[in-house]
Structure formats: C-alpha cells, structure tokens
Amino acid sequence: MDTRPEQQGKWQPGGLNWPEIRPIYPCPDTPQYTQQLPRPNPGIELPSEPIECEGWVLVNLQHYIDAQFATFAEKRLVGVGPEQWYFGRTDGWVLYFWNTDDTGELGRRPVGFFDLRVIVHTGVLGAGGLFKVDAGLNGGELSFKVKSRHEAEMWASAMRQALVAKVHMDRIHKEEGLERAQLARSTFHASPPKGGTEMMSFQEPTRQVYYVNPQRVKALRKIWESCVSGADRGPNVDTYIELFDMYNADMNDDLDLNEMEVMVRDLAVVREQELERVLAVSRARMLDSRRLKLDGAAALSRWQREIGAPGKRLQQMYDCYLQAGGAESRAILLRSEMDTSRDGRVTPSEFLQNAPIFLMPPAELLLEAQFYKQCEQAMRADRHQEDEEDGGCLQM
C-alpha cells in the first residue's frame, strides 16, 4: 500500500488516497459501480387514503389446508375449527383478527390476518339472521359474518376501497415502468423531464373536462335514450351488444380497464349534456316575465320541487363519475362485478348479463325517466296555458 505522506488525501482512480481505506486496484468497471437509473422503492407502498374499518366478526380462521402441516393428533382431534367471534381491524393493506381474553381485553397479537390486495370482488348476503361478507379471490374466497347490514356494507365498502386503490396503484407503477424502459432504451436524452412521473391521485375531487367525438355522442345518446324509455321494462339486449362492440377497440372480446373507463366517462358526459340542455330550457320558460308576473313565487317553488331538486341529484351523480378518478373507480368496480368467472376478463356474455344491472342500474334509469317525464309534463302544461292565454285575446 502506498503510504507516502505526499500522496495522502489526493484523489486517485478508485477514491481518495488515504492509506487506511485506499484499495490497491481501482474499482472495476462493473454495473454496480456505474451510474444507475432510479430504482423503484422496494418498500411496501401504503394506500394513498387510509382504509379504516373495525368491528366484531364471526369467522373461521382454520382451514382444511392447515391440516397438511398439523400433527397426527391435531388432524384427528382438532380438524377444521368452528366459527368464532374476533375483533377485526384494518391497518394499511391488512385486515387483522384479534382474540380477547376472559376480561374482554384484546390480545397482544392478532390470531390471523388477511391481505386486502388480493381481493377481486366483494358482496353482502343474508345468512340466518346475520349478514355475510364475501371477499372473492383468484381461486377462493374469505367470508365472515356480522350482526347488521350496516356493518356488512361498511366492511364491503372498505374492501372495495382497497380494490380500487390497489388497481390504481398498479396502473401508476405500470406507466412508471414503461417510462423507465423507454429511458433505458434511449441513447440520447435532452433535459430531464420536469415534475417527475407522479400521477394525480384518484381521490382528488377536481372536475375533469373531456371531449367525446360527435358521432359517438349521437350513437351513445340513442343507446341511452333507449335504456331510459325502457327503464320500467326488461333491458334490450341489442343495445348492450352495440355498446360492447363500440368500446371493444382491440376486438379481443374483452373489455379491459381502459376501455371500461372510457365507456363510463363517455356515458356520463352524454347524460350530463342532455341534463344541462333540458334544465336550461325549463329554467328559461319558468323565468318568463309573464309567468313571474302572474304566479312568480308559487311557480318558482313548484319548479324547484318537481324539476330543480331532481335535476340537482342527477348532476351530483354525473359529477361523481366525471371528477378526477371517478370514472376509473367506477370502471374498476364494474369489472369486478362483471367478471363472474374471475379470470380477469369481461367477455361479451358476461357484459350482456351484468351491464343492465351495474353499468346503468335500474334505479338510475328510473330516476332519469321520472325527471324527464316531469319536464315533459311541465312543458306541455306551459304550452297549454300559453295557448289559452293567446286564445283569450281580442280577435280583430
């Protein structure tokens, strides 16, 4: 080792020339010593919004698969245990089940846990006086029971939140991975991109502005009007076949998440445009000077009750679909409900079977049908009143 005083502290190939730390040979030209691209965070990324839910659940934490690792006595004497009451509590991506002692205090450690990121579907069913929460997985399910429907819906909502957060996070990571791959393949780079690669969180309540092709708007309006006019009857299968073909862009008989998101967004845009048009016409007729002079306060109150308030409820519904992340969240849940085979695909048969229930639910269509029927009746009554007033004038 070179220990000459005049060489100490000087920069040499391989580092500073301190006798106690300087290597004899410089660092080899291998990848771990060269400049690397940014690597993804190896730690667990928690949900952007906390998933908070807790309460008492009746669940069986022992499974027949556990018998593969049990002793002979445990196999014969224990078997699959009965359902027991545990205190369930979510923490990040994990649902923990806590046991209690004789005094009712929670134990120091959970007796079981469940990873919420593996959920692909969730639902609530009645079960002999209790309510059963089903968490569907790829190849199985976890179910537990609670005492009230409110508790069951609370747990199902938390699981749906986890499903949406996981899929949204996977999409962000996929896009970031594509950007890193493009950067790695490139041999020339201009100035580095500004602002990083972060995407807007799907929980942002910011309203987005979308453009829909006029030809598609015309076709979607026709499909939607057909569904609204038949809200009190059974769904028209041909309507949903046309809708599937319109958004199955790659023609692979599978509506992926991107295609489903565009469908949800475009339908919300078309429905909102028609709502705004009808409200503008109805509001202009209501604010007519002759009407205000004759029956201003009563007409305004009647319009607000019959048209204004229902229209506001529809507007709020469309706003939920069109705010940032709204269409994505709804598309994730729609695919979860429509993918009955749990193979990650939404086929034409699955779409035709489930779209009339989940894409445009009967409750939404009935609300729209009642609103537009009320608007039509109000406009017909206005025209009738105007005809009577004109007919009462002096004829010259």
XYZ file of C-alpha atoms in Angstrom, residues 3-365:
363
model
C 1.858 5.252 2.382
C 3.915 8.192 1.195
C 2.833 11.387 3.014
C 2.764 13.462 -0.197
C 0.156 11.089 -1.705
C -2.241 11.142 1.243
C -5.573 12.957 0.751
C -5.208 13.184 -3.042
C -7.819 11.891 -5.492
C -6.709 8.831 -7.384
C -8.562 6.368 -9.611
C -10.571 4.371 -7.127
C -11.055 7.062 -4.447
C -9.202 9.296 -2.041
C -5.669 8.136 -1.363
C -5.891 7.515 2.373
C -3.642 4.575 3.355
C -6.249 3.022 5.645
C -9.072 2.925 3.056
C -7.483 3.165 -0.426
C -7.701 -0.066 -2.463
C -4.607 -1.324 -4.268
C -6.533 -1.524 -7.568
C -9.228 0.909 -8.800
C -12.890 -0.053 -8.774
C -13.775 -2.485 -11.572
C -15.920 -1.278 -14.440
C -18.978 -3.320 -13.490
C -22.658 -2.237 -13.343
C -22.780 -1.890 -9.561
C -20.110 0.814 -9.729
C -21.570 2.780 -12.630
C -24.419 5.308 -12.592
C -27.743 3.526 -12.368
C -31.271 4.529 -13.355
C -33.636 5.306 -10.461
C -34.976 2.086 -8.996
C -38.474 1.598 -7.606
C -38.939 1.819 -3.885
C -38.579 -1.741 -2.567
C -40.723 -0.948 0.471
C -44.455 -1.554 0.722
C -46.442 1.386 -0.603
C -49.464 2.034 1.580
C -52.845 3.186 0.225
C -52.989 6.876 -0.613
C -56.101 7.137 1.573
C -56.335 5.123 4.813
C -58.671 2.122 4.759
C -60.337 2.311 8.139
C -62.801 -0.296 9.362
C -63.189 -2.290 12.556
C -65.752 -4.338 14.422
C -66.702 -7.782 15.684
C -66.851 -10.520 13.050
C -67.754 -14.213 13.141
C -65.145 -16.074 11.130
C -63.447 -19.459 10.866
C -59.679 -18.917 10.773
C -58.818 -22.621 10.429
C -58.894 -24.320 7.051
C -58.520 -27.874 5.846
C -55.242 -26.867 4.172
C -53.840 -26.246 7.651
C -54.123 -29.989 8.251
C -51.219 -30.557 5.855
C -48.894 -29.002 8.441
C -50.575 -30.420 11.546
C -49.506 -33.403 13.650
C -51.456 -36.667 13.657
C -53.212 -35.719 16.903
C -54.150 -32.289 15.585
C -55.572 -33.818 12.430
C -57.729 -36.293 14.373
C -58.704 -34.230 17.379
C -58.772 -30.644 16.121
C -59.805 -30.699 12.473
C -61.400 -27.634 10.974
C -62.379 -25.377 13.833
C -65.795 -23.747 14.268
C -66.568 -20.097 13.649
C -65.580 -17.764 16.452
C -66.047 -14.094 17.213
C -62.944 -11.979 16.683
C -62.351 -8.260 16.606
C -61.436 -7.263 13.049
C -59.412 -4.146 12.325
C -57.749 -2.876 9.154
C -54.241 -1.469 9.150
C -52.818 -0.431 5.786
C -53.379 -3.318 3.380
C -54.003 -5.864 6.148
C -57.153 -6.989 7.944
C -56.196 -8.333 11.387
C -58.319 -10.621 13.560
C -57.735 -10.128 17.291
C -58.682 -12.541 20.049
C -59.735 -11.488 23.542
C -59.012 -12.858 26.995
C -61.529 -13.623 29.734
C -61.815 -9.952 30.676
C -62.602 -8.891 27.137
C -59.276 -7.171 26.538
C -57.718 -7.507 23.092
C -54.721 -9.795 22.889
C -51.227 -8.519 22.295
C -51.036 -10.161 18.878
C -53.617 -10.958 16.203
C -54.553 -14.592 15.755
C -54.875 -14.182 11.981
C -54.619 -11.666 9.183
C -55.721 -11.198 5.582
C -54.071 -9.226 2.745
C -56.678 -6.899 1.217
C -54.667 -6.524 -2.007
C -55.719 -9.973 -3.236
C -59.441 -9.116 -3.293
C -61.062 -9.115 -6.738
C -64.724 -8.944 -5.719
C -66.856 -8.346 -2.637
C -70.518 -8.730 -1.796
C -73.054 -8.933 1.045
C -75.575 -11.732 1.619
C -78.076 -12.608 4.325
C -77.140 -15.630 6.437
C -79.597 -16.897 9.049
C -80.192 -13.680 10.955
C -76.649 -12.452 10.332
C -75.082 -10.839 7.266
C -72.265 -12.492 5.377
C -69.422 -10.505 3.773
C -67.794 -12.370 0.883
C -64.330 -11.370 -0.325
C -63.720 -13.076 -3.657
C -60.147 -14.024 -4.547
C -58.477 -15.538 -7.593
C -59.115 -19.167 -6.736
C -61.029 -18.888 -3.479
C -62.791 -16.609 -1.054
C -62.778 -15.361 2.516
C -66.107 -14.848 4.240
C -67.191 -13.708 7.682
C -70.459 -12.686 9.307
C -71.597 -9.603 11.182
C -74.766 -8.730 13.081
C -76.230 -5.912 10.940
C -76.447 -4.974 7.276
C -74.878 -1.620 8.093
C -71.770 -3.360 9.415
C -71.679 -5.664 6.395
C -71.892 -2.751 3.960
C -69.198 -0.935 5.934
C -66.812 -3.895 5.551
C -67.714 -4.339 1.870
C -67.088 -0.638 1.240
C -63.639 -0.877 2.871
C -62.777 -3.879 0.693
C -63.929 -2.077 -2.452
C -61.773 0.875 -1.442
C -58.795 -1.468 -1.164
C -59.584 -2.990 -4.572
C -59.771 0.415 -6.261
C -56.596 1.654 -4.535
C -54.634 -1.469 -5.493
C -55.635 -1.368 -9.177
C -54.993 2.380 -9.361
C -51.545 1.938 -7.819
C -50.732 -0.896 -10.228
C -51.631 1.339 -13.191
C -49.313 4.077 -11.927
C -46.466 1.605 -11.442
C -47.033 0.191 -14.917
C -46.820 3.625 -16.528
C -43.731 4.476 -14.497
C -42.150 1.186 -15.575
C -42.854 1.950 -19.235
C -41.241 5.354 -18.844
C -38.152 3.815 -17.234
C -37.951 1.227 -20.000
C -38.097 3.930 -22.668
C -35.416 5.871 -20.821
C -33.187 2.790 -20.633
C -33.533 2.080 -24.372
C -32.865 5.651 -25.394
C -29.314 6.583 -26.393
C -29.846 10.328 -26.364
C -31.594 12.421 -23.745
C -32.450 16.059 -23.750
C -33.055 17.881 -20.480
C -34.606 15.637 -17.801
C -38.413 15.722 -17.546
C -39.835 18.245 -15.167
C -42.216 17.387 -12.382
C -41.424 13.685 -12.144
C -43.756 10.892 -13.158
C -46.361 11.164 -10.425
C -49.976 10.944 -11.451
C -52.899 12.701 -9.876
C -54.391 10.649 -7.066
C -57.765 9.155 -7.891
C -59.198 10.677 -4.699
C -58.672 14.253 -5.976
C -62.097 15.929 -6.179
C -61.005 18.028 -9.191
C -63.518 18.083 -12.041
C -62.081 16.984 -15.401
C -63.119 18.208 -18.853
C -63.491 15.509 -21.512
C -64.142 15.563 -25.235
C -66.316 12.958 -26.920
C -66.469 12.545 -30.685
C -69.780 13.980 -32.011
C -70.547 10.781 -33.926
C -70.061 8.759 -30.758
C -72.191 11.237 -28.804
C -75.025 10.699 -31.261
C -74.777 6.903 -31.012
C -74.490 6.949 -27.219
C -77.472 9.275 -26.842
C -79.579 6.878 -28.897
C -78.488 3.906 -26.749
C -79.043 5.786 -23.504
C -82.473 7.111 -24.550
C -83.489 3.554 -25.385
C -82.464 2.413 -21.896
C -84.294 5.299 -20.193
C -87.503 4.764 -22.175
C -87.424 1.079 -21.211
C -86.443 1.624 -17.574
C -89.666 0.016 -16.342
C -89.266 -2.933 -18.694
C -86.559 -5.501 -19.332
C -83.242 -4.445 -20.930
C -82.801 -4.510 -24.699
C -80.001 -6.991 -25.414
C -79.214 -5.468 -28.824
C -78.499 -2.142 -27.142
C -75.786 -3.603 -24.934
C -74.290 -5.621 -27.801
C -73.853 -2.371 -29.711
C -72.317 -0.735 -26.663
C -69.811 -3.577 -26.170
C -68.735 -3.510 -29.823
C -68.345 0.272 -29.713
C -65.748 0.172 -26.917
C -64.025 -3.144 -27.611
C -61.387 -1.230 -29.581
C -58.877 -4.075 -29.957
C -61.685 -6.537 -30.843
C -60.375 -9.207 -28.450
C -63.771 -9.918 -26.835
C -62.570 -8.445 -23.541
C -63.389 -5.020 -22.140
C -60.182 -4.105 -20.323
C -59.966 -1.412 -17.665
C -59.063 1.387 -20.084
C -61.978 0.583 -22.390
C -64.388 0.326 -19.474
C -63.199 3.654 -18.073
C -63.753 5.417 -21.395
C -67.246 3.895 -21.631
C -68.217 5.115 -18.150
C -66.825 8.576 -18.827
C -68.471 8.991 -22.244
C -71.857 7.866 -20.963
C -71.629 10.347 -18.082
C -70.722 13.163 -20.489
C -73.682 12.417 -22.771
C -76.134 12.151 -19.892
C -74.859 15.374 -18.350
C -75.099 17.288 -21.633
C -78.740 16.304 -22.060
C -79.494 17.211 -18.436
C -77.949 20.668 -18.819
C -79.854 21.294 -22.057
C -83.232 20.350 -20.579
C -82.605 22.314 -17.379
C -81.656 25.408 -19.379
C -84.854 25.235 -21.471
C -87.034 24.574 -18.433
C -85.405 27.337 -16.397
C -85.843 29.851 -19.238
C -89.564 29.042 -19.522
C -90.004 29.288 -15.774
C -88.320 32.711 -15.670
C -90.537 34.087 -18.433
C -91.719 37.572 -17.486
C -95.406 36.770 -17.957
C -95.196 33.723 -15.683
C -93.350 35.627 -12.971
C -95.929 38.406 -13.010
C -98.873 36.037 -12.756
C -97.617 33.405 -10.314
C -93.947 34.060 -9.554
C -93.362 32.632 -6.063
C -95.625 29.598 -6.496
C -94.200 28.782 -9.935
C -90.640 29.021 -8.673
C -91.387 26.766 -5.680
C -93.148 24.212 -7.882
C -90.317 24.196 -10.413
C -87.706 23.722 -7.696
C -89.632 20.817 -6.176
C -90.507 18.987 -9.408
C -87.513 19.758 -11.647
C -84.749 21.661 -9.850
C -84.173 19.238 -6.947
C -84.292 16.008 -9.046
C -82.016 17.633 -11.623
C -79.535 18.517 -8.888
C -79.422 14.890 -7.722
C -78.683 13.748 -11.269
C -75.992 16.421 -11.624
C -74.290 15.243 -8.435
C -74.341 11.662 -9.727
C -72.696 12.673 -13.007
C -70.143 14.800 -11.137
C -69.016 11.708 -9.198
C -68.298 9.941 -12.496
C -66.500 12.885 -14.107
C -64.331 14.114 -11.258
C -60.678 13.047 -11.235
C -60.548 9.311 -10.635
C -64.334 8.913 -10.618
C -64.594 7.072 -13.921
C -61.573 4.934 -13.045
C -63.002 3.905 -9.671
C -66.359 3.026 -11.180
C -64.697 1.095 -14.026
C -62.660 -0.958 -11.538
C -65.765 -1.881 -9.566
C -67.742 -2.598 -12.741
C -65.109 -5.037 -13.949
C -65.095 -6.641 -10.514
C -68.859 -7.221 -10.712
C -68.976 -8.271 -14.379
C -66.040 -10.684 -14.270
C -68.112 -13.526 -12.830
C -65.599 -16.173 -13.974
C -62.790 -14.411 -12.034
C -60.371 -14.837 -14.942
C -59.534 -11.140 -15.301
C -61.628 -10.748 -18.480
C -65.054 -9.284 -19.234
C -66.389 -11.292 -22.160
C -69.440 -10.362 -24.284
C -71.637 -12.864 -22.450
C -70.565 -11.533 -19.038
C -71.138 -7.968 -20.206
C -74.624 -8.697 -21.571
C -75.572 -10.494 -18.385
C -74.333 -7.874 -15.907
C -74.242 -4.491 -17.697
C -78.021 -3.890 -17.328
C -77.578 -4.274 -13.565
C -74.301 -2.470 -12.901
C -73.399 -0.175 -15.832
C -76.687 1.749 -15.877
C -78.529 0.429 -12.813
C -82.350 0.373 -12.961
C -82.509 2.811 -10.035
C -80.527 5.420 -12.006
C -82.561 4.896 -15.178
